[in-house]
Amino acid sequence: KAMCSGKLQTGLLVAGYFVYLLVGAAVFQALERTAEKQEKMAAAQMKEAFLQSFTQLTVAEMEQFVKNLTEAIQNGVYPVGNESQFEESNWDFSNSFFFAGTVVSTIGYGTLHPKTAGGQIFCVFFALFGIPLNIVFLHRVGKMLSLLCKKLGKFLYEKGMRKKKIKFLTLLFFLATGILVFLCLPSIFFQKTEGWSYSEGIYFAFITLSTIGFGDYVVGKNSDRNYFSYYRVLVAIWILFGLAWIALLFNL
């Protein structure tokens, strides 16, 4: 009974956690997408005006253009290419889910952020309840993984191994497995998908899972590459389970 109750609680927690992220992603998308579209239109018009009169601009007008361009880039608007590129949104569902995941996990790359008043206020309350929920989620998943550690330890103990050696081998096993699954293999995937070097992939994976999140490398931001649908959702799920692995290491 106790085991069934524990599994039910875990199932409800995992389901509730992902529903929370999905709802957050939908709200961020609804609040931010229209404002972003207007910002992209303004950037396109600014670029067009510059191309038509750049030979006659004064120094002050040129400096104002550079300032406006810098602000647009800081807001995630890159006025390059034709108008069709402006139809691609930073706040589609995949990007919004990725953003929601980076908020509750406290990574906060800084490359995508809400700009509307509604989006900013919602982000405050979303993080206020989402960060504690994330901690509970990671603790529960870490606890589930620690049960696997106990089973492995019990198996080794029955084989006549000493407890100190069992503890060392268990920690080594989960450390090596986690490094392979959450650092080494994803880095190959990032190398192929993003066009990074393998060392850059390792660097991104570590900076992300350690929640440092500099924002110098972020997935799905290269306009020259074609990403498959829900690529960033997949990366967000990798982040969440990677954080659970780190929580397990702290438990061990």
Short mmCIF file of C-alpha atoms in Angstrom, two decimals:
data_model
loop_
_atom_site.label_atom_id
_atom_site.label_comp_id
_atom_site.label_asym_id
_atom_site.label_seq_id
_atom_site.Cartn_x
_atom_site.Cartn_y
_atom_site.Cartn_z
CA LYS A 1 0.00 0.00 0.00
CA ALA A 2 2.74 2.43 1.01
CA MET A 3 4.65 1.67 -2.21
CA CYS A 4 1.52 2.18 -4.37
CA SER A 5 0.75 5.43 -2.55
CA GLY A 6 4.33 6.64 -3.12
CA LYS A 7 4.15 5.81 -6.83
CA LEU A 8 0.79 7.58 -7.14
CA GLN A 9 2.16 10.69 -5.41
CA THR A 10 5.21 10.66 -7.67
CA GLY A 11 3.04 10.24 -10.77
CA LEU A 12 0.76 13.11 -9.72
CA LEU A 13 3.76 15.34 -8.92
CA VAL A 14 5.43 14.68 -12.31
CA ALA A 15 2.12 15.21 -14.16
CA GLY A 16 1.36 18.39 -12.18
CA TYR A 17 4.87 19.72 -12.79
CA PHE A 18 4.65 19.29 -16.56
CA VAL A 19 1.11 20.70 -16.65
CA TYR A 20 2.44 23.75 -14.76
CA LEU A 21 5.17 24.21 -17.40
CA LEU A 22 2.71 23.71 -20.28
CA VAL A 23 0.26 26.27 -18.85
CA GLY A 24 3.13 28.71 -18.20
CA ALA A 25 4.38 28.28 -21.78
CA ALA A 26 0.89 28.92 -23.19
CA VAL A 27 0.46 32.09 -21.09
CA PHE A 28 3.90 33.47 -21.99
CA GLN A 29 3.17 32.79 -25.66
CA ALA A 30 -0.20 34.57 -25.47
CA LEU A 31 1.22 37.59 -23.61
CA GLU A 32 4.43 38.11 -25.58
CA ARG A 33 3.86 37.03 -29.18
CA THR A 34 1.89 40.10 -30.37
CA ALA A 35 4.33 42.59 -28.80
CA GLU A 36 7.25 40.73 -30.38
CA LYS A 37 5.59 40.87 -33.80
CA GLN A 38 5.20 44.65 -33.50
CA GLU A 39 8.85 44.95 -32.45
CA LYS A 40 9.97 42.94 -35.48
CA MET A 41 7.88 45.10 -37.80
CA ALA A 42 9.48 48.23 -36.32
CA ALA A 43 12.96 46.71 -36.77
CA ALA A 44 12.18 45.84 -40.41
CA GLN A 45 10.98 49.40 -41.07
CA MET A 46 14.09 50.82 -39.39
CA LYS A 47 16.32 48.64 -41.58
CA GLU A 48 14.40 49.65 -44.73
CA ALA A 49 14.69 53.35 -43.88
CA PHE A 50 18.43 52.95 -43.27
CA LEU A 51 19.01 51.19 -46.61
CA GLN A 52 17.20 53.95 -48.47
CA SER A 53 19.06 56.88 -46.89
CA PHE A 54 22.31 55.59 -45.35
CA THR A 55 24.48 57.79 -47.64
CA GLN A 56 22.80 60.96 -46.33
CA LEU A 57 22.74 60.17 -42.60
CA THR A 58 24.42 62.54 -40.15
CA VAL A 59 26.73 61.21 -37.42
CA ALA A 60 23.97 61.68 -34.80
CA GLU A 61 21.43 59.79 -36.95
CA MET A 62 23.95 56.98 -37.54
CA GLU A 63 24.59 56.68 -33.80
CA GLN A 64 20.83 56.58 -33.14
CA PHE A 65 20.47 53.79 -35.72
CA VAL A 66 23.25 51.75 -34.06
CA LYS A 67 21.59 52.31 -30.66
CA ASN A 68 18.19 51.15 -31.99
CA LEU A 69 19.78 48.15 -33.69
CA THR A 70 21.60 47.16 -30.48
CA GLU A 71 18.35 47.40 -28.48
CA ALA A 72 16.54 45.24 -31.06
CA ILE A 73 19.24 42.55 -30.88
CA GLN A 74 19.20 42.62 -27.06
CA ASN A 75 15.44 42.01 -27.26
CA GLY A 76 15.97 38.96 -29.48
CA VAL A 77 15.07 40.67 -32.78
CA TYR A 78 17.68 40.14 -35.52
CA PRO A 79 16.78 42.29 -38.57
CA VAL A 80 18.62 40.15 -41.13
CA GLY A 81 17.36 38.45 -44.32
CA ASN A 82 13.94 38.91 -45.90
CA GLU A 83 10.57 39.55 -44.28
CA SER A 84 9.68 35.84 -44.11
CA GLN A 85 12.21 35.45 -41.28
CA PHE A 86 10.22 37.94 -39.22
CA GLU A 87 7.32 35.47 -39.18
CA GLU A 88 9.38 33.06 -37.05
CA SER A 89 8.60 33.83 -33.43
CA ASN A 90 10.82 33.63 -30.36
CA TRP A 91 7.58 32.96 -28.49
CA ASP A 92 6.24 29.94 -30.36
CA PHE A 93 5.19 27.07 -28.07
CA SER A 94 8.55 25.28 -28.19
CA ASN A 95 10.50 28.42 -27.22
CA SER A 96 7.92 29.37 -24.58
CA PHE A 97 8.16 25.92 -22.95
CA PHE A 98 11.96 26.15 -23.01
CA PHE A 99 11.75 29.59 -21.39
CA ALA A 100 9.35 28.32 -18.69
CA GLY A 101 11.79 25.49 -17.92
CA THR A 102 14.75 27.88 -17.58
CA VAL A 103 12.72 30.09 -15.22
CA VAL A 104 11.73 27.36 -12.73
CA SER A 105 15.20 25.78 -12.89
CA THR A 106 16.76 29.24 -12.21
CA ILE A 107 19.15 28.93 -15.19
CA GLY A 108 17.97 32.21 -16.75
CA TYR A 109 20.13 32.51 -19.89
CA GLY A 110 18.94 36.09 -20.43
CA THR A 111 18.60 35.74 -24.22
CA LEU A 112 14.79 35.51 -24.01
CA HIS A 113 12.75 37.48 -21.50
CA PRO A 114 9.23 38.95 -21.23
CA LYS A 115 8.97 42.58 -22.34
CA THR A 116 5.29 43.35 -21.78
CA ALA A 117 4.08 44.43 -18.32
CA GLY A 118 1.68 41.47 -18.22
CA GLY A 119 4.44 39.02 -19.15
CA GLN A 120 6.81 40.41 -16.52
CA ILE A 121 4.20 40.30 -13.72
CA PHE A 122 3.17 36.78 -14.71
CA CYS A 123 6.85 35.73 -14.75
CA VAL A 124 7.23 36.90 -11.12
CA PHE A 125 4.31 34.78 -9.90
CA PHE A 126 5.20 31.86 -12.20
CA ALA A 127 8.72 31.75 -10.73
CA LEU A 128 7.45 32.34 -7.18
CA PHE A 129 5.46 29.09 -7.23
CA GLY A 130 7.45 27.29 -9.94
CA ILE A 131 10.88 27.33 -8.26
CA PRO A 132 9.66 25.55 -5.06
CA LEU A 133 7.71 23.09 -7.25
CA ASN A 134 10.89 22.44 -9.24
CA ILE A 135 12.84 21.74 -6.02
CA VAL A 136 10.17 19.26 -4.85
CA PHE A 137 10.14 17.62 -8.31
CA LEU A 138 13.93 17.23 -8.40
CA HIS A 139 13.96 15.89 -4.84
CA ARG A 140 11.30 13.28 -5.67
CA VAL A 141 12.99 12.15 -8.91
CA GLY A 142 16.34 12.05 -7.08
CA LYS A 143 14.72 9.90 -4.38
CA MET A 144 13.39 7.49 -7.02
CA LEU A 145 16.85 7.19 -8.55
CA SER A 146 18.37 6.64 -5.10
CA LEU A 147 16.12 3.55 -4.75
CA LEU A 148 17.96 2.15 -7.78
CA CYS A 149 21.20 2.83 -5.91
CA LYS A 150 19.91 0.86 -2.92
CA LYS A 151 18.93 -2.07 -5.16
CA LEU A 152 22.38 -2.04 -6.76
CA GLY A 153 24.00 -1.86 -3.32
CA LYS A 154 21.88 -4.76 -2.05
CA PHE A 155 22.83 -6.86 -5.07
CA LEU A 156 26.55 -6.19 -4.51
CA TYR A 157 26.20 -6.86 -0.75
CA GLU A 158 24.64 -10.26 -1.46
CA LYS A 159 27.68 -11.00 -3.65
CA GLY A 160 29.85 -10.57 -0.52
CA MET A 161 31.21 -7.05 -1.18
CA ARG A 162 32.02 -4.75 1.76
CA LYS A 163 29.74 -1.74 2.47
CA LYS A 164 32.45 0.91 1.98
CA LYS A 165 33.37 -0.53 -1.41
CA ILE A 166 29.67 -0.74 -2.35
CA LYS A 167 29.17 2.97 -1.54
CA PHE A 168 32.19 3.93 -3.62
CA LEU A 169 31.20 1.76 -6.61
CA THR A 170 27.56 2.96 -6.50
CA LEU A 171 28.64 6.60 -6.54
CA LEU A 172 31.16 5.89 -9.31
CA PHE A 173 28.54 4.03 -11.38
CA PHE A 174 25.94 6.84 -11.21
CA LEU A 175 28.59 9.52 -11.73
CA ALA A 176 29.97 7.79 -14.85
CA THR A 177 26.49 6.93 -16.20
CA GLY A 178 25.27 10.52 -15.67
CA ILE A 179 28.34 12.04 -17.33
CA LEU A 180 27.79 9.77 -20.32
CA VAL A 181 23.99 10.29 -20.58
CA PHE A 182 23.74 13.98 -19.64
CA LEU A 183 27.07 15.44 -20.80
CA CYS A 184 28.90 13.31 -23.38
CA LEU A 185 26.04 12.00 -25.57
CA PRO A 186 24.01 15.28 -25.62
CA SER A 187 27.19 17.14 -26.65
CA ILE A 188 27.38 14.99 -29.81
CA PHE A 189 23.72 15.85 -30.47
CA PHE A 190 24.42 19.59 -29.97
CA GLN A 191 27.48 19.33 -32.22
CA LYS A 192 25.35 17.94 -35.07
CA THR A 193 22.29 20.15 -34.52
CA GLU A 194 23.91 23.49 -33.64
CA GLY A 195 27.17 23.22 -35.60
CA TRP A 196 29.25 23.68 -32.43
CA SER A 197 32.51 21.89 -31.73
CA TYR A 198 32.34 18.96 -29.28
CA SER A 199 34.11 21.00 -26.59
CA GLU A 200 31.51 23.79 -27.02
CA GLY A 201 28.76 21.17 -26.60
CA ILE A 202 30.36 19.91 -23.36
CA TYR A 203 30.77 23.51 -22.17
CA PHE A 204 27.10 24.34 -22.90
CA ALA A 205 25.85 21.15 -21.20
CA PHE A 206 27.90 21.81 -18.05
CA ILE A 207 27.06 25.54 -17.82
CA THR A 208 23.37 24.65 -18.24
CA LEU A 209 23.13 21.74 -15.79
CA SER A 210 25.16 23.62 -13.17
CA THR A 211 22.49 26.40 -13.56
CA ILE A 212 25.23 28.99 -14.19
CA GLY A 213 23.56 29.84 -17.53
CA PHE A 214 25.84 32.53 -19.00
CA GLY A 215 23.72 32.74 -22.15
CA ASP A 216 26.73 32.85 -24.51
CA TYR A 217 25.61 29.50 -25.98
CA VAL A 218 21.87 28.81 -26.25
CA VAL A 219 20.13 26.16 -28.36
CA GLY A 220 17.89 26.98 -31.30
CA LYS A 221 19.20 30.52 -31.89
CA ASN A 222 21.22 30.09 -35.10
CA SER A 223 19.13 31.57 -37.95
CA ASP A 224 21.26 29.71 -40.54
CA ARG A 225 20.16 26.25 -39.31
CA ASN A 226 16.86 24.41 -39.65
CA TYR A 227 15.71 22.95 -36.35
CA PHE A 228 13.08 20.23 -36.06
CA SER A 229 9.77 21.00 -34.33
CA TYR A 230 9.84 20.92 -30.52
CA TYR A 231 13.64 20.75 -30.48
CA ARG A 232 13.77 23.16 -27.53
CA VAL A 233 11.06 21.20 -25.68
CA LEU A 234 13.31 18.14 -25.92
CA VAL A 235 16.28 20.17 -24.62
CA ALA A 236 14.12 21.51 -21.74
CA ILE A 237 13.23 17.93 -20.71
CA TRP A 238 16.94 16.98 -20.90
CA ILE A 239 17.71 19.92 -18.58
CA LEU A 240 15.08 18.87 -16.02
CA PHE A 241 16.25 15.27 -15.82
CA GLY A 242 19.89 16.38 -15.87
CA LEU A 243 19.17 18.53 -12.81
CA ALA A 244 17.52 15.49 -11.18
CA TRP A 245 20.75 13.53 -11.79
CA ILE A 246 22.76 16.28 -10.07
CA ALA A 247 20.25 16.19 -7.16
CA LEU A 248 20.88 12.43 -6.92
CA LEU A 249 24.65 13.00 -6.74
CA PHE A 250 24.13 15.41 -3.83
CA ASN A 251 21.92 12.78 -2.13
CA LEU A 252 24.61 10.13 -2.58
#
